[in-house]
Amino acid sequence: MKSLAETVASILSWNPKYVEEPDYDRRGTAYKVASEKIAKSDAGEGSVNFALAILHLADYDIRNATDILSGSMRDMALINMIAVIRRFSGTSDSGLVLARLTPLVKQGLKSTLDAVRIVYVAVLGEIVDFYRTHALFRELVFLHYPANRKAVNAERCRYCNGEGILPDEAAHLQDDTQGRARCRCYNVDLDVFENLRHMQKHRVGGALHDLAKWCADGTIPVSTVLQYFLPFATAHLCNDQYVGDKYQGVINAVIELVQAVASQLTWPKYEPLLKHFLSLMTRKPVYSKQLIRVVVAIVDAFHFDLSGVDVKNARLQKAPAGKSESDPALGEMVEEVKEGEEDMEVDEAPAAVPAVGGPAIDQTAPARAEKIYRSLTLFMIPGLSKLITDKSESDNSHKLTANVHAAEKEEILRAPVALAIVKLLQKLPVQILRRQIPGVFLKIARMLKSRLLSVRQSTRDTLSEIMLSLGPSYLVTLIKELRGVLKRGYQIHVLVHCVHTILSKLLPVVKAGDLDRCVGEMVLICHEEMFGELAEEKEVNELTRKIAEARNIKSYDTYAILAKFASPGVLVKLIKPLKEKAEETQSHKVAVKLEKAFRQILTGLLRNDQLSEKDLLLFAYALYDHSTGLFGDPKPKQAVVTAPSHLDRPDSFLIAREPGRGGPAAVTSRKTNDYLVQDFGLQILLSCFKNSRLQTDNLEHTDMLDPFVPVVVHCLTSRHMSVKTTALRCLIWMLKFKLPSLDAAMEGVVKTLFVHLKNYSGPGAAVSENAEFVNAVYKALSSTVRDATAGKISDKHLKVLLTYAESDLREGTKQILAFNLLKAVLSRHLLTPELREIMLNLAKTSIQGEEENVRQQSRHLVYLFMTTYNPKKIKVREFTELYKDNLEYSLEHGRLVCVTMLSDLLGAGRMGAGFNEDNALPFFQLFAARLSDESSGVRHKAAESISGILGKAVGSELMEQIFKWTQRWLLDEDIAVKRIGFQTATLFAQVEKVKLIPRLKLILTALGKVIRVTEFLTSESAMLDYDHLLINALSLLANIIDHCGSDIWTVETAVKKLKFIFDGVRDLLLHEHEWVRIRSLEVYWRVFQQQPPQRLAENVLLAENPHKKLSLLAGALINQLKSYSDRDDYYELWSKCVLYVAQAVSCFLNAPGVVTDDVVDEKEEDELEEDEVKKEEEEEENGGAVQVPANRLINSPFVVRGVCREAVFEAVHEPKRTTKRLQVMKWIHCLCAAFDREAFLQFLPSVLQVLYRCTNEPSAQNDGELKRLTEEVTGAVEAHVGREIYADAMRTVILQFSKKRAERKRQQAVEPILNPAKAARMKIKKHLTRKEAKKRKTQDRDLELGRLVKKSRPR
C-alpha cells in the first residue's frame, strides 16, 4: 500500500518551482517505475489493486492531456495500460482487469478528441492480442492479419492460417518493436488497428471500409461493432475537424460502416439508430447534407420484408399513451438515441417486447412485419411530414417584424426531411408509394414558392435526390404537381429552373426513351420561357436582380437533354413547335433563339445511342423535303376579320383622324426562316460525318448518302451564307465517298466553287460571315484537288489556284488556307513553273517570316517539296544554298530554321550519299553554329543535330576527324573554345559510351586542368566565363561516369586522373555558383550509384584513407545546406549524397579490423558543443560552418547532428523560411528506411530536436506542408524505434528545451543588473526596431490610401 501511495503521489506531482505546471520529469519516472513493478510483480490481490489504480490514473492522463508535454504523459500512460494487459493476461485476475478496462475503452472510443480515440484503439488492439480466447474478442484476432482473411485457403499462411498465433506456439516468430511476438505473415501496413490510428486519413478510411465489408458479410459480430467500432467511426460525423474534400474518403467509409451495421440489426435496434440520426438533422443543421447521406444509407439498409403485410386489414390505431412497443435500451447506443429522441418532433413509437428483463411473446413473421409497418406509417412518416408542414415562428409574425434569417434556417431544414420520407415509402408496398408520392411532391412544390433563394436551392437539391432514388418514371407526376403549384409571376421562372436542375441530376440514370412521356409537357415549358412572357421578363434587369432563376435561359440545355434520350417516334414532337414558330415569325431575335435551340438539339441527338444512322439521315432529309409529310400540313394562314358594313360609319369628329402610314403592307412569307430548318438538317448530316458514324467502306451508308447529293448541290447556291457554308463542309466529306450522283455533278460543283472563289475572295470581301464561307471554299477546293476522282483540275484551274494561293500568302490573313491548298497540290505531285517559284518564296519566308507558325508551315512545305519531287526537276541545290547562306542571318529564328532544315536534309539523305563534298560543308557549318552562335537555342539545336548525325556515324572516319577538332578545342587557351571542346566531348560520351575509354587520356587531362585550377581571377566577367566552363566540365565528367559504366575503373591511368579530379570536385561543392554545386553533386551521385555503401572497399576513389575522405566530403555536404535554393533537384541530389555518406561511414566503422581511436566520441562531442556555446553569438552571425575536429574523424551521428543543426538554426533565426526544415524532414524519413533500429537510436536525440522545433514553432504550424510532413515523419520515427523509447526520448528533449527557456528568461531578467550597458543597447535597438516598423506600416497604409484620399490644398 505504501508503494502504491508513493507511486500515485509521484504520478500526480506538481512542479515546486511553477505551481500551475505538473512535474513532468517526476511523473514520467513514476510511470516508468510503475510499468516495471507491474511487469515484475507476482499475481495477487495487492498487485491487482496496484495495476487497477495505475490503470485509472493512466485513463485520467489520457483524457486530460492538453499540451505536448501532457501528450508525452499520454504515451507513458498508454505504455502502462499495455503493461497491465500483458501482465494479467492468462491469469486468474484477467477477468477482473478486463471488466475494469472495457468500460474505459468504450468511453475512450466515443471521445471527440482524435488523440484519445487513437490511444484507445491501440489499447483495444492489445486486448485482442492478449485475450484472443475471450468470447468477445475471438472474432477480432484476424484484424491483425487481414491479408490472410482476404486470400483464398490455398494462399493463407501455412503456420497460423490467418488467425495469428500465441507467443509460445512455434519457433517461426518475429519480434516487433513493441515486444510482441508475431507470425511471419504479419504486415504492420495491413493491420486494421494500426491503420485506424494512422495519421494518414485515407488509411483510416480504408480500415473502416474493410470493417464495413466484414460486418456486412457477418465475419465480425454486429454487437461487437456496435460496442467498439461504430462509436469510433461516428465520432468523425458532425465534426469540424473533418470538413472538406480532404476528409471525404473517411466520411464515406463511416457512412458505409453505418449502413453495414444497420443491415444486420433487428428492428428494436434499427429503429432507435434511425431516430438518432433523424434527430440530429434538427439539432445540427450545419451538417444537414452529411446527415442526409447517413439517414439515406440507413434507410437503404432496411432489410425487413413487409410484403406479407395486409395493407387493407392492418391495424393502424395508435397505441395508448404511456405504452411503448420498443424498448430502446440497447447497450451503449441507449443514451445517444434517447438524447436524439428528446428533440425529435415525432410521436413515440408503438411498444414492442422488451429486449431484456421482460416476458418474451411469441410473434410470427407477419406480426412483426405488421408492427414495423405500423411504426412507419403511424409514427415515423407522419412525424417527418409534420416537420415539413408545420408553420415556422415567422409565419405568425408580421412580414415587417419577422426574423427572416430564423425563418430561412427553419425552412432549409424541412426540404431534406422529404428525402427520408421517400426512402421510407420505398420500403413499403408499391401501392402505398404510388398513393403517397404525389402528396410528398405537393409539399415540396409549395416550398419552392418561398422568397428565399437558399430555401429554393435546398428544395431543388432534395427533389433531385428524390428523383434519383425513384427514377425517371415518376417525372411526369412531379412535373404535373409542380405546374399545379407554380403558376404565376416569379414561380414560373422557378418552375423552369427546377425542371432543368432535376433533368441534369437524372442524367446518370436516364435511359433512351424514359423521357418520351414528358416531352410534350417540357416542350411547352421551354416554349413559354423562350418565346412567351417569361422571355420578356428576363430582359428586365430589376427582375433578374431579385430572382436568380430568371437570369439565364435553361430551355436550351433542356432541349439538349430531351434530344439525348428521345426515341425516334418523338423527334417530330420535339421539333415541330420550333418549326411552326419559325414559320410564324419574321423577327430576327426569335430567329437567333431558334438557331441556338436547334444547335442544342443537335448536340443531344448526336449523343443519343438509340438513334441509328438511318434514323438521323431520314430525319435530316425530311427537314429539307416537305413532301415526306412527316410534319403534316402547314397551318392555314388566319383570315383578316373585317367589321360588318353596317358598322362602318363615316367619321363624325370635327378634328380629322391622324393620318397613318400609307402604302401597301409589307409582303411576308412563311418560308422566311425556312433556312434555319434546312441548316439544321445539314448540320445533322455534317455531324454524322464528323463523329465517324458514316463509313466510306459501308455500301449501305453510301446508298443512304446518294440522295443527299442534289440537296447539298442545291444548297451551294442558297441565298443564306450559313446554309452555303454547311453545304460546303458536307461536300468536303462527301468527296471521300464513292457517290454516283456526286461524280455526275462534279463538273458543275467545281465551277460553282470557282465562282464563289471569285466573288468572295477579293480584298476586303472575306469579313464577318463571308470569312467562314471563304475558308470552307478553300477547304473544298483543297479536298477536290486531293480526293476528287472525277472532274480533275485542269492546268488552267491549277494556275488560278496557285495565283490565289500566292496572293493569300502575301496578304497574311489567309496564309493558313493557302498552306492547306499547297499541301493538297503537293500530295498530287503536280508541278508547274509557278509552283517552284512559290516554293522558293516560301523558303525565304521560312527564314524571314515574323510569325512562328508561318515559318513552321513554310519550312514543312519546302521540306516536303524537296524530299518528294525529283531533285533535278526542282533544282534542289538552289534551295540548299539558300539555307546554307542564311546560317549567319541576323535574327535568331532565321538561323534556327536554317540549322533545323539542314539537319533534316542530312538525316533524310537528300544531299547526297555519305559525307561527300556536297554535304560535308553544311555538316561543318553546323559545328560552326555550335561553336560561335550567340544564341543558346541555336547552339542547342546544332548540338542535337550533331548528336543525331554522330549516332549514325559511330566507327567511321568522320568520327576520327571530328575528335581531332575536339582535341584542338580542348587544348585551346580561349575559354569559349574550350567550352565547345567540353560540349563536343559530352556528345562523344553520349554516343560512343564505352568506346570512348581509349580517348579518355586527353579528355581527363583537360578536365583536371580546369577543375583543379590554381589561378586567381579578378574580373567579374572572367569569373563568370570560368563558372560556365566549370559547368561544362562537370557535365562532361558526369556523362563519362554514367555512360562508360564500371569499365572506367579498370583503367589505371584513368583512375589516377579521376582521383586527382575528384579532389577538386569536392572543393567545388562549396562553390558560390549554384549550378556548379548542382553539377558537383550530380558527379558524386553518379559514382555512388555504381557502388553501394556496403562495398566501400571496392570504391577506387575512396580506397586510400577512406574515412578521412568521407569526413571531408561530409563536412562539405553539411556546409552546402547553409545556402538556400529554389530548385528541388538541388536538394534531392544533396539528400541522396548525404544519406550515402552517412551509410558509408557507418559501414566503414562497423567493418572488422577498423581502428576507431581517432573517431570523435560522445564526450568529445559534448566538449565541442560547449565550445560552440561560447562562440554562439559569432555562429549566429555567420551561420556557423561545420568543421571536422583536428586529428579526429567523424561518425554517422556527427553527420546527422550536423544536418539537424541547420534545421534548428533556421527555426530559430529564420522562422519565416521553411525550406531547410522541409528538406531535413524528408531526409530524416529516408534515414529511418536506411538504418535499422539499433543504429537509428544513435541519431534519435538529434532527430527529436528537429521534430520538436517543427512541432511547436508557430512558423512551422502556419506552413501546411511542413506540418503534414512533420506528422508523417514523427509517426515513422515512433514506429521505427518503438513507442516507449520514443516517449522517453521526447520527454527528455522537451525537458531540456524547457530548462533552457527558463534559464534564458532568468538571464534576461538579471541582464540589466549584471551588464547594464549591454542591456541598454539592446533596449535602444528594440525601440528603434519598433519605431521603424511602425513608420513603415504607416507609409504602407498611406500608399494604399493615397489614390483614394486627396490632399487638401494649402490656403
PDB file of C-alpha atoms in Angstrom, residues 552-758:
ATOM      1  CA  ASN A 552     -30.398  32.519 -67.521  1.00  0.00           C
ATOM      2  CA  ILE A 553     -32.406  30.648 -70.125  1.00  0.00           C
ATOM      3  CA  LYS A 554     -32.335  26.962 -69.175  1.00  0.00           C
ATOM      4  CA  SER A 555     -34.537  25.789 -72.046  1.00  0.00           C
ATOM      5  CA  TYR A 556     -31.612  25.319 -74.398  1.00  0.00           C
ATOM      6  CA  ASP A 557     -29.933  22.792 -72.104  1.00  0.00           C
ATOM      7  CA  THR A 558     -33.322  21.164 -71.505  1.00  0.00           C
ATOM      8  CA  TYR A 559     -33.765  20.691 -75.248  1.00  0.00           C
ATOM      9  CA  ALA A 560     -30.326  19.059 -75.410  1.00  0.00           C
ATOM     10  CA  ILE A 561     -31.227  16.603 -72.636  1.00  0.00           C
ATOM     11  CA  LEU A 562     -34.572  15.733 -74.226  1.00  0.00           C
ATOM     12  CA  ALA A 563     -32.895  15.131 -77.586  1.00  0.00           C
ATOM     13  CA  LYS A 564     -30.253  12.934 -75.977  1.00  0.00           C
ATOM     14  CA  PHE A 565     -32.830  10.479 -74.623  1.00  0.00           C
ATOM     15  CA  ALA A 566     -35.608  10.831 -77.201  1.00  0.00           C
ATOM     16  CA  SER A 567     -36.752   7.807 -79.176  1.00  0.00           C
ATOM     17  CA  PRO A 568     -37.259   8.113 -82.962  1.00  0.00           C
ATOM     18  CA  GLY A 569     -41.019   8.398 -82.534  1.00  0.00           C
ATOM     19  CA  VAL A 570     -40.925  11.656 -80.535  1.00  0.00           C
ATOM     20  CA  LEU A 571     -38.421  13.610 -82.632  1.00  0.00           C
ATOM     21  CA  VAL A 572     -41.276  15.232 -84.551  1.00  0.00           C
ATOM     22  CA  LYS A 573     -42.986  16.227 -81.303  1.00  0.00           C
ATOM     23  CA  LEU A 574     -39.705  17.774 -80.171  1.00  0.00           C
ATOM     24  CA  ILE A 575     -39.022  19.776 -83.344  1.00  0.00           C
ATOM     25  CA  LYS A 576     -42.498  20.664 -84.594  1.00  0.00           C
ATOM     26  CA  PRO A 577     -43.199  23.582 -82.177  1.00  0.00           C
ATOM     27  CA  LEU A 578     -39.905  25.204 -83.142  1.00  0.00           C
ATOM     28  CA  LYS A 579     -40.587  24.683 -86.851  1.00  0.00           C
ATOM     29  CA  GLU A 580     -44.045  26.223 -86.523  1.00  0.00           C
ATOM     30  CA  LYS A 581     -42.565  29.163 -84.624  1.00  0.00           C
ATOM     31  CA  ALA A 582     -40.077  29.685 -87.453  1.00  0.00           C
ATOM     32  CA  GLU A 583     -42.951  29.777 -89.947  1.00  0.00           C
ATOM     33  CA  GLU A 584     -44.982  32.218 -87.876  1.00  0.00           C
ATOM     34  CA  THR A 585     -42.439  34.924 -87.160  1.00  0.00           C
ATOM     35  CA  GLN A 586     -40.076  37.136 -89.118  1.00  0.00           C
ATOM     36  CA  SER A 587     -38.310  38.529 -86.025  1.00  0.00           C
ATOM     37  CA  HIS A 588     -34.518  38.383 -86.026  1.00  0.00           C
ATOM     38  CA  LYS A 589     -34.444  37.990 -82.235  1.00  0.00           C
ATOM     39  CA  VAL A 590     -36.677  34.916 -82.447  1.00  0.00           C
ATOM     40  CA  ALA A 591     -34.552  33.535 -85.282  1.00  0.00           C
ATOM     41  CA  VAL A 592     -31.427  33.766 -83.107  1.00  0.00           C
ATOM     42  CA  LYS A 593     -33.157  31.857 -80.299  1.00  0.00           C
ATOM     43  CA  LEU A 594     -34.351  29.206 -82.741  1.00  0.00           C
ATOM     44  CA  GLU A 595     -30.866  28.785 -84.122  1.00  0.00           C
ATOM     45  CA  LYS A 596     -29.425  28.297 -80.636  1.00  0.00           C
ATOM     46  CA  ALA A 597     -32.183  25.821 -79.760  1.00  0.00           C
ATOM     47  CA  PHE A 598     -31.514  23.816 -82.932  1.00  0.00           C
ATOM     48  CA  ARG A 599     -27.829  23.760 -82.075  1.00  0.00           C
ATOM     49  CA  GLN A 600     -28.515  22.319 -78.604  1.00  0.00           C
ATOM     50  CA  ILE A 601     -30.927  19.738 -80.017  1.00  0.00           C
ATOM     51  CA  LEU A 602     -28.242  18.685 -82.471  1.00  0.00           C
ATOM     52  CA  THR A 603     -25.805  18.189 -79.602  1.00  0.00           C
ATOM     53  CA  GLY A 604     -28.302  15.941 -77.835  1.00  0.00           C
ATOM     54  CA  LEU A 605     -29.163  13.940 -80.970  1.00  0.00           C
ATOM     55  CA  LEU A 606     -25.525  13.080 -81.594  1.00  0.00           C
ATOM     56  CA  ARG A 607     -25.216  11.671 -78.050  1.00  0.00           C
ATOM     57  CA  ASN A 608     -28.384   9.607 -78.413  1.00  0.00           C
ATOM     58  CA  ASP A 609     -27.363   5.963 -78.614  1.00  0.00           C
ATOM     59  CA  GLN A 610     -30.835   4.817 -79.576  1.00  0.00           C
ATOM     60  CA  LEU A 611     -30.853   6.729 -82.874  1.00  0.00           C
ATOM     61  CA  SER A 612     -29.129   4.892 -85.696  1.00  0.00           C
ATOM     62  CA  GLU A 613     -27.513   6.480 -88.735  1.00  0.00           C
ATOM     63  CA  LYS A 614     -30.604   5.631 -90.753  1.00  0.00           C
ATOM     64  CA  ASP A 615     -32.901   7.418 -88.291  1.00  0.00           C
ATOM     65  CA  LEU A 616     -30.737  10.546 -88.323  1.00  0.00           C
ATOM     66  CA  LEU A 617     -30.437  10.666 -92.098  1.00  0.00           C
ATOM     67  CA  LEU A 618     -34.176  10.139 -92.639  1.00  0.00           C
ATOM     68  CA  PHE A 619     -34.945  12.875 -90.135  1.00  0.00           C
ATOM     69  CA  ALA A 620     -32.423  15.245 -91.775  1.00  0.00           C
ATOM     70  CA  TYR A 621     -33.869  14.584 -95.248  1.00  0.00           C
ATOM     71  CA  ALA A 622     -37.437  15.178 -94.002  1.00  0.00           C
ATOM     72  CA  LEU A 623     -36.409  18.581 -92.652  1.00  0.00           C
ATOM     73  CA  TYR A 624     -35.449  19.616 -96.201  1.00  0.00           C
ATOM     74  CA  ASP A 625     -38.069  17.815 -98.256  1.00  0.00           C
ATOM     75  CA  HIS A 626     -41.587  18.719 -97.036  1.00  0.00           C
ATOM     76  CA  SER A 627     -43.147  16.197 -99.390  1.00  0.00           C
ATOM     77  CA  THR A 628     -42.468  13.411 -96.888  1.00  0.00           C
ATOM     78  CA  GLY A 629     -45.404  14.696 -94.789  1.00  0.00           C
ATOM     79  CA  LEU A 630     -43.559  13.961 -91.579  1.00  0.00           C
ATOM     80  CA  PHE A 631     -44.615  17.274 -90.039  1.00  0.00           C
ATOM     81  CA  GLY A 632     -48.131  17.276 -91.516  1.00  0.00           C
ATOM     82  CA  ASP A 633     -49.779  20.082 -93.429  1.00  0.00           C
ATOM     83  CA  PRO A 634     -48.772  23.629 -92.560  1.00  0.00           C
ATOM     84  CA  LYS A 635     -51.190  25.693 -90.539  1.00  0.00           C
ATOM     85  CA  PRO A 636     -53.529  27.774 -92.764  1.00  0.00           C
ATOM     86  CA  LYS A 637     -52.993  31.491 -92.633  1.00  0.00           C
ATOM     87  CA  GLN A 638     -55.555  33.163 -90.448  1.00  0.00           C
ATOM     88  CA  ALA A 639     -58.017  35.313 -92.437  1.00  0.00           C
ATOM     89  CA  VAL A 640     -58.273  39.002 -91.633  1.00  0.00           C
ATOM     90  CA  VAL A 641     -61.518  39.693 -89.761  1.00  0.00           C
ATOM     91  CA  THR A 642     -63.291  42.824 -91.106  1.00  0.00           C
ATOM     92  CA  ALA A 643     -66.135  44.685 -89.461  1.00  0.00           C
ATOM     93  CA  PRO A 644     -69.684  44.392 -90.932  1.00  0.00           C
ATOM     94  CA  SER A 645     -70.691  47.036 -93.431  1.00  0.00           C
ATOM     95  CA  HIS A 646     -73.460  48.462 -91.210  1.00  0.00           C
ATOM     96  CA  LEU A 647     -70.869  49.262 -88.549  1.00  0.00           C
ATOM     97  CA  ASP A 648     -68.633  51.120 -90.979  1.00  0.00           C
ATOM     98  CA  ARG A 649     -69.898  54.615 -90.415  1.00  0.00           C
ATOM     99  CA  PRO A 650     -68.291  57.889 -91.571  1.00  0.00           C
ATOM    100  CA  ASP A 651     -66.127  59.875 -89.170  1.00  0.00           C
ATOM    101  CA  SER A 652     -68.270  62.447 -87.318  1.00  0.00           C
ATOM    102  CA  PHE A 653     -65.495  64.149 -85.308  1.00  0.00           C
ATOM    103  CA  LEU A 654     -64.551  67.715 -86.072  1.00  0.00           C
ATOM    104  CA  ILE A 655     -60.801  67.021 -85.892  1.00  0.00           C
ATOM    105  CA  ALA A 656     -59.579  64.783 -88.655  1.00  0.00           C
ATOM    106  CA  ARG A 657     -58.095  61.389 -87.775  1.00  0.00           C
ATOM    107  CA  GLU A 658     -54.322  61.261 -87.570  1.00  0.00           C
ATOM    108  CA  PRO A 659     -53.011  60.006 -90.894  1.00  0.00           C
ATOM    109  CA  GLY A 660     -51.440  56.567 -90.724  1.00  0.00           C
ATOM    110  CA  ARG A 661     -48.605  55.022 -92.667  1.00  0.00           C
ATOM    111  CA  GLY A 662     -49.681  54.787 -96.266  1.00  0.00           C
ATOM    112  CA  GLY A 663     -48.898  52.328 -98.946  1.00  0.00           C
ATOM    113  CA  PRO A 664     -49.398  48.624 -99.197  1.00  0.00           C
ATOM    114  CA  ALA A 665     -48.439  46.339 -96.321  1.00  0.00           C
ATOM    115  CA  ALA A 666     -45.071  44.610 -96.402  1.00  0.00           C
ATOM    116  CA  VAL A 667     -45.092  41.228 -98.084  1.00  0.00           C
ATOM    117  CA  THR A 668     -44.285  38.368 -95.731  1.00  0.00           C
ATOM    118  CA  SER A 669     -43.626  34.734 -96.466  1.00  0.00           C
ATOM    119  CA  ARG A 670     -43.893  31.574 -94.414  1.00  0.00           C
ATOM    120  CA  LYS A 671     -40.537  30.500 -95.838  1.00  0.00           C
ATOM    121  CA  THR A 672     -38.582  33.455 -94.473  1.00  0.00           C
ATOM    122  CA  ASN A 673     -36.965  31.363 -91.726  1.00  0.00           C
ATOM    123  CA  ASP A 674     -37.011  28.038 -93.564  1.00  0.00           C
ATOM    124  CA  TYR A 675     -33.268  28.319 -93.945  1.00  0.00           C
ATOM    125  CA  LEU A 676     -32.912  27.629 -90.180  1.00  0.00           C
ATOM    126  CA  VAL A 677     -34.573  24.241 -90.566  1.00  0.00           C
ATOM    127  CA  GLN A 678     -32.537  23.454 -93.708  1.00  0.00           C
ATOM    128  CA  ASP A 679     -29.323  24.402 -91.978  1.00  0.00           C
ATOM    129  CA  PHE A 680     -30.334  22.218 -89.014  1.00  0.00           C
ATOM    130  CA  GLY A 681     -30.801  19.234 -91.340  1.00  0.00           C
ATOM    131  CA  LEU A 682     -27.422  19.819 -92.994  1.00  0.00           C
ATOM    132  CA  GLN A 683     -25.810  20.141 -89.539  1.00  0.00           C
ATOM    133  CA  ILE A 684     -27.190  16.684 -88.648  1.00  0.00           C
ATOM    134  CA  LEU A 685     -25.616  15.278 -91.816  1.00  0.00           C
ATOM    135  CA  LEU A 686     -22.301  17.044 -91.111  1.00  0.00           C
ATOM    136  CA  SER A 687     -22.217  15.798 -87.536  1.00  0.00           C
ATOM    137  CA  CYS A 688     -22.723  12.214 -88.724  1.00  0.00           C
ATOM    138  CA  PHE A 689     -19.593  12.661 -90.833  1.00  0.00           C
ATOM    139  CA  LYS A 690     -17.557  14.233 -88.035  1.00  0.00           C
ATOM    140  CA  ASN A 691     -18.449  11.566 -85.467  1.00  0.00           C
ATOM    141  CA  SER A 692     -17.460   8.768 -87.891  1.00  0.00           C
ATOM    142  CA  ARG A 693     -20.976   7.363 -87.919  1.00  0.00           C
ATOM    143  CA  LEU A 694     -20.778   7.067 -91.719  1.00  0.00           C
ATOM    144  CA  GLN A 695     -18.019   4.838 -93.098  1.00  0.00           C
ATOM    145  CA  THR A 696     -16.614   5.035 -96.605  1.00  0.00           C
ATOM    146  CA  ASP A 697     -16.447   1.267 -96.993  1.00  0.00           C
ATOM    147  CA  ASN A 698     -20.088   0.677 -95.986  1.00  0.00           C
ATOM    148  CA  LEU A 699     -22.314   0.239 -99.038  1.00  0.00           C
ATOM    149  CA  GLU A 700     -25.476   0.890 -97.038  1.00  0.00           C
ATOM    150  CA  HIS A 701     -24.145   4.242 -95.916  1.00  0.00           C
ATOM    151  CA  THR A 702     -23.195   5.092 -99.488  1.00  0.00           C
ATOM    152  CA  ASP A 703     -26.700   4.284-100.699  1.00  0.00           C
ATOM    153  CA  MET A 704     -28.248   6.453 -97.985  1.00  0.00           C
ATOM    154  CA  LEU A 705     -25.927   9.381 -98.787  1.00  0.00           C
ATOM    155  CA  ASP A 706     -26.535   9.412-102.548  1.00  0.00           C
ATOM    156  CA  PRO A 707     -29.984  11.125-102.287  1.00  0.00           C
ATOM    157  CA  PHE A 708     -28.351  13.957-100.338  1.00  0.00           C
ATOM    158  CA  VAL A 709     -26.139  14.962-103.275  1.00  0.00           C
ATOM    159  CA  PRO A 710     -28.874  17.052-105.031  1.00  0.00           C
ATOM    160  CA  VAL A 711     -29.754  18.631-101.683  1.00  0.00           C
ATOM    161  CA  VAL A 712     -26.159  19.661-100.975  1.00  0.00           C
ATOM    162  CA  VAL A 713     -25.544  20.860-104.538  1.00  0.00           C
ATOM    163  CA  HIS A 714     -28.731  22.924-104.443  1.00  0.00           C
ATOM    164  CA  CYS A 715     -27.789  24.449-101.082  1.00  0.00           C
ATOM    165  CA  LEU A 716     -24.458  25.624-102.561  1.00  0.00           C
ATOM    166  CA  THR A 717     -26.437  28.310-104.390  1.00  0.00           C
ATOM    167  CA  SER A 718     -28.587  29.347-101.424  1.00  0.00           C
ATOM    168  CA  ARG A 719     -29.059  32.993-100.529  1.00  0.00           C
ATOM    169  CA  HIS A 720     -28.132  32.359 -96.911  1.00  0.00           C
ATOM    170  CA  MET A 721     -24.456  32.213 -96.035  1.00  0.00           C
ATOM    171  CA  SER A 722     -24.827  29.730 -93.155  1.00  0.00           C
ATOM    172  CA  VAL A 723     -26.591  27.201 -95.420  1.00  0.00           C
ATOM    173  CA  LYS A 724     -23.911  27.527 -98.104  1.00  0.00           C
ATOM    174  CA  THR A 725     -21.129  27.130 -95.532  1.00  0.00           C
ATOM    175  CA  THR A 726     -22.640  23.977 -94.018  1.00  0.00           C
ATOM    176  CA  ALA A 727     -23.278  22.560 -97.504  1.00  0.00           C
ATOM    177  CA  LEU A 728     -19.623  23.105 -98.434  1.00  0.00           C
ATOM    178  CA  ARG A 729     -18.493  21.272 -95.319  1.00  0.00           C
ATOM    179  CA  CYS A 730     -20.784  18.363 -96.157  1.00  0.00           C
ATOM    180  CA  LEU A 731     -19.359  18.341 -99.698  1.00  0.00           C
ATOM    181  CA  ILE A 732     -15.814  18.036 -98.320  1.00  0.00           C
ATOM    182  CA  TRP A 733     -16.814  14.858 -96.504  1.00  0.00           C
ATOM    183  CA  MET A 734     -18.849  13.503 -99.449  1.00  0.00           C
ATOM    184  CA  LEU A 735     -15.781  13.636-101.682  1.00  0.00           C
ATOM    185  CA  LYS A 736     -14.367  10.727 -99.654  1.00  0.00           C
ATOM    186  CA  PHE A 737     -17.325   8.510-100.610  1.00  0.00           C
ATOM    187  CA  LYS A 738     -17.951   6.881-103.979  1.00  0.00           C
ATOM    188  CA  LEU A 739     -21.266   8.534-104.775  1.00  0.00           C
ATOM    189  CA  PRO A 740     -22.545   8.150-108.383  1.00  0.00           C
ATOM    190  CA  SER A 741     -24.624  11.318-108.188  1.00  0.00           C
ATOM    191  CA  LEU A 742     -21.643  13.325-106.989  1.00  0.00           C
ATOM    192  CA  ASP A 743     -19.414  12.103-109.839  1.00  0.00           C
ATOM    193  CA  ALA A 744     -22.041  13.241-112.332  1.00  0.00           C
ATOM    194  CA  ALA A 745     -22.397  16.656-110.700  1.00  0.00           C
ATOM    195  CA  MET A 746     -18.693  17.221-110.016  1.00  0.00           C
ATOM    196  CA  GLU A 747     -18.075  19.458-113.039  1.00  0.00           C
ATOM    197  CA  GLY A 748     -20.846  21.837-112.017  1.00  0.00           C
ATOM    198  CA  VAL A 749     -19.660  21.776-108.435  1.00  0.00           C
ATOM    199  CA  VAL A 750     -16.135  22.794-109.452  1.00  0.00           C
ATOM    200  CA  LYS A 751     -17.494  25.687-111.496  1.00  0.00           C
ATOM    201  CA  THR A 752     -19.639  26.798-108.567  1.00  0.00           C
ATOM    202  CA  LEU A 753     -16.625  26.716-106.274  1.00  0.00           C
ATOM    203  CA  PHE A 754     -14.582  28.888-108.588  1.00  0.00           C
ATOM    204  CA  VAL A 755     -17.497  31.322-108.906  1.00  0.00           C
ATOM    205  CA  HIS A 756     -17.658  31.604-105.125  1.00  0.00           C
ATOM    206  CA  LEU A 757     -13.874  31.994-105.000  1.00  0.00           C
ATOM    207  CA  LYS A 758     -14.079  34.859-107.462  1.00  0.00           C
TER     208      LYS A 758
END
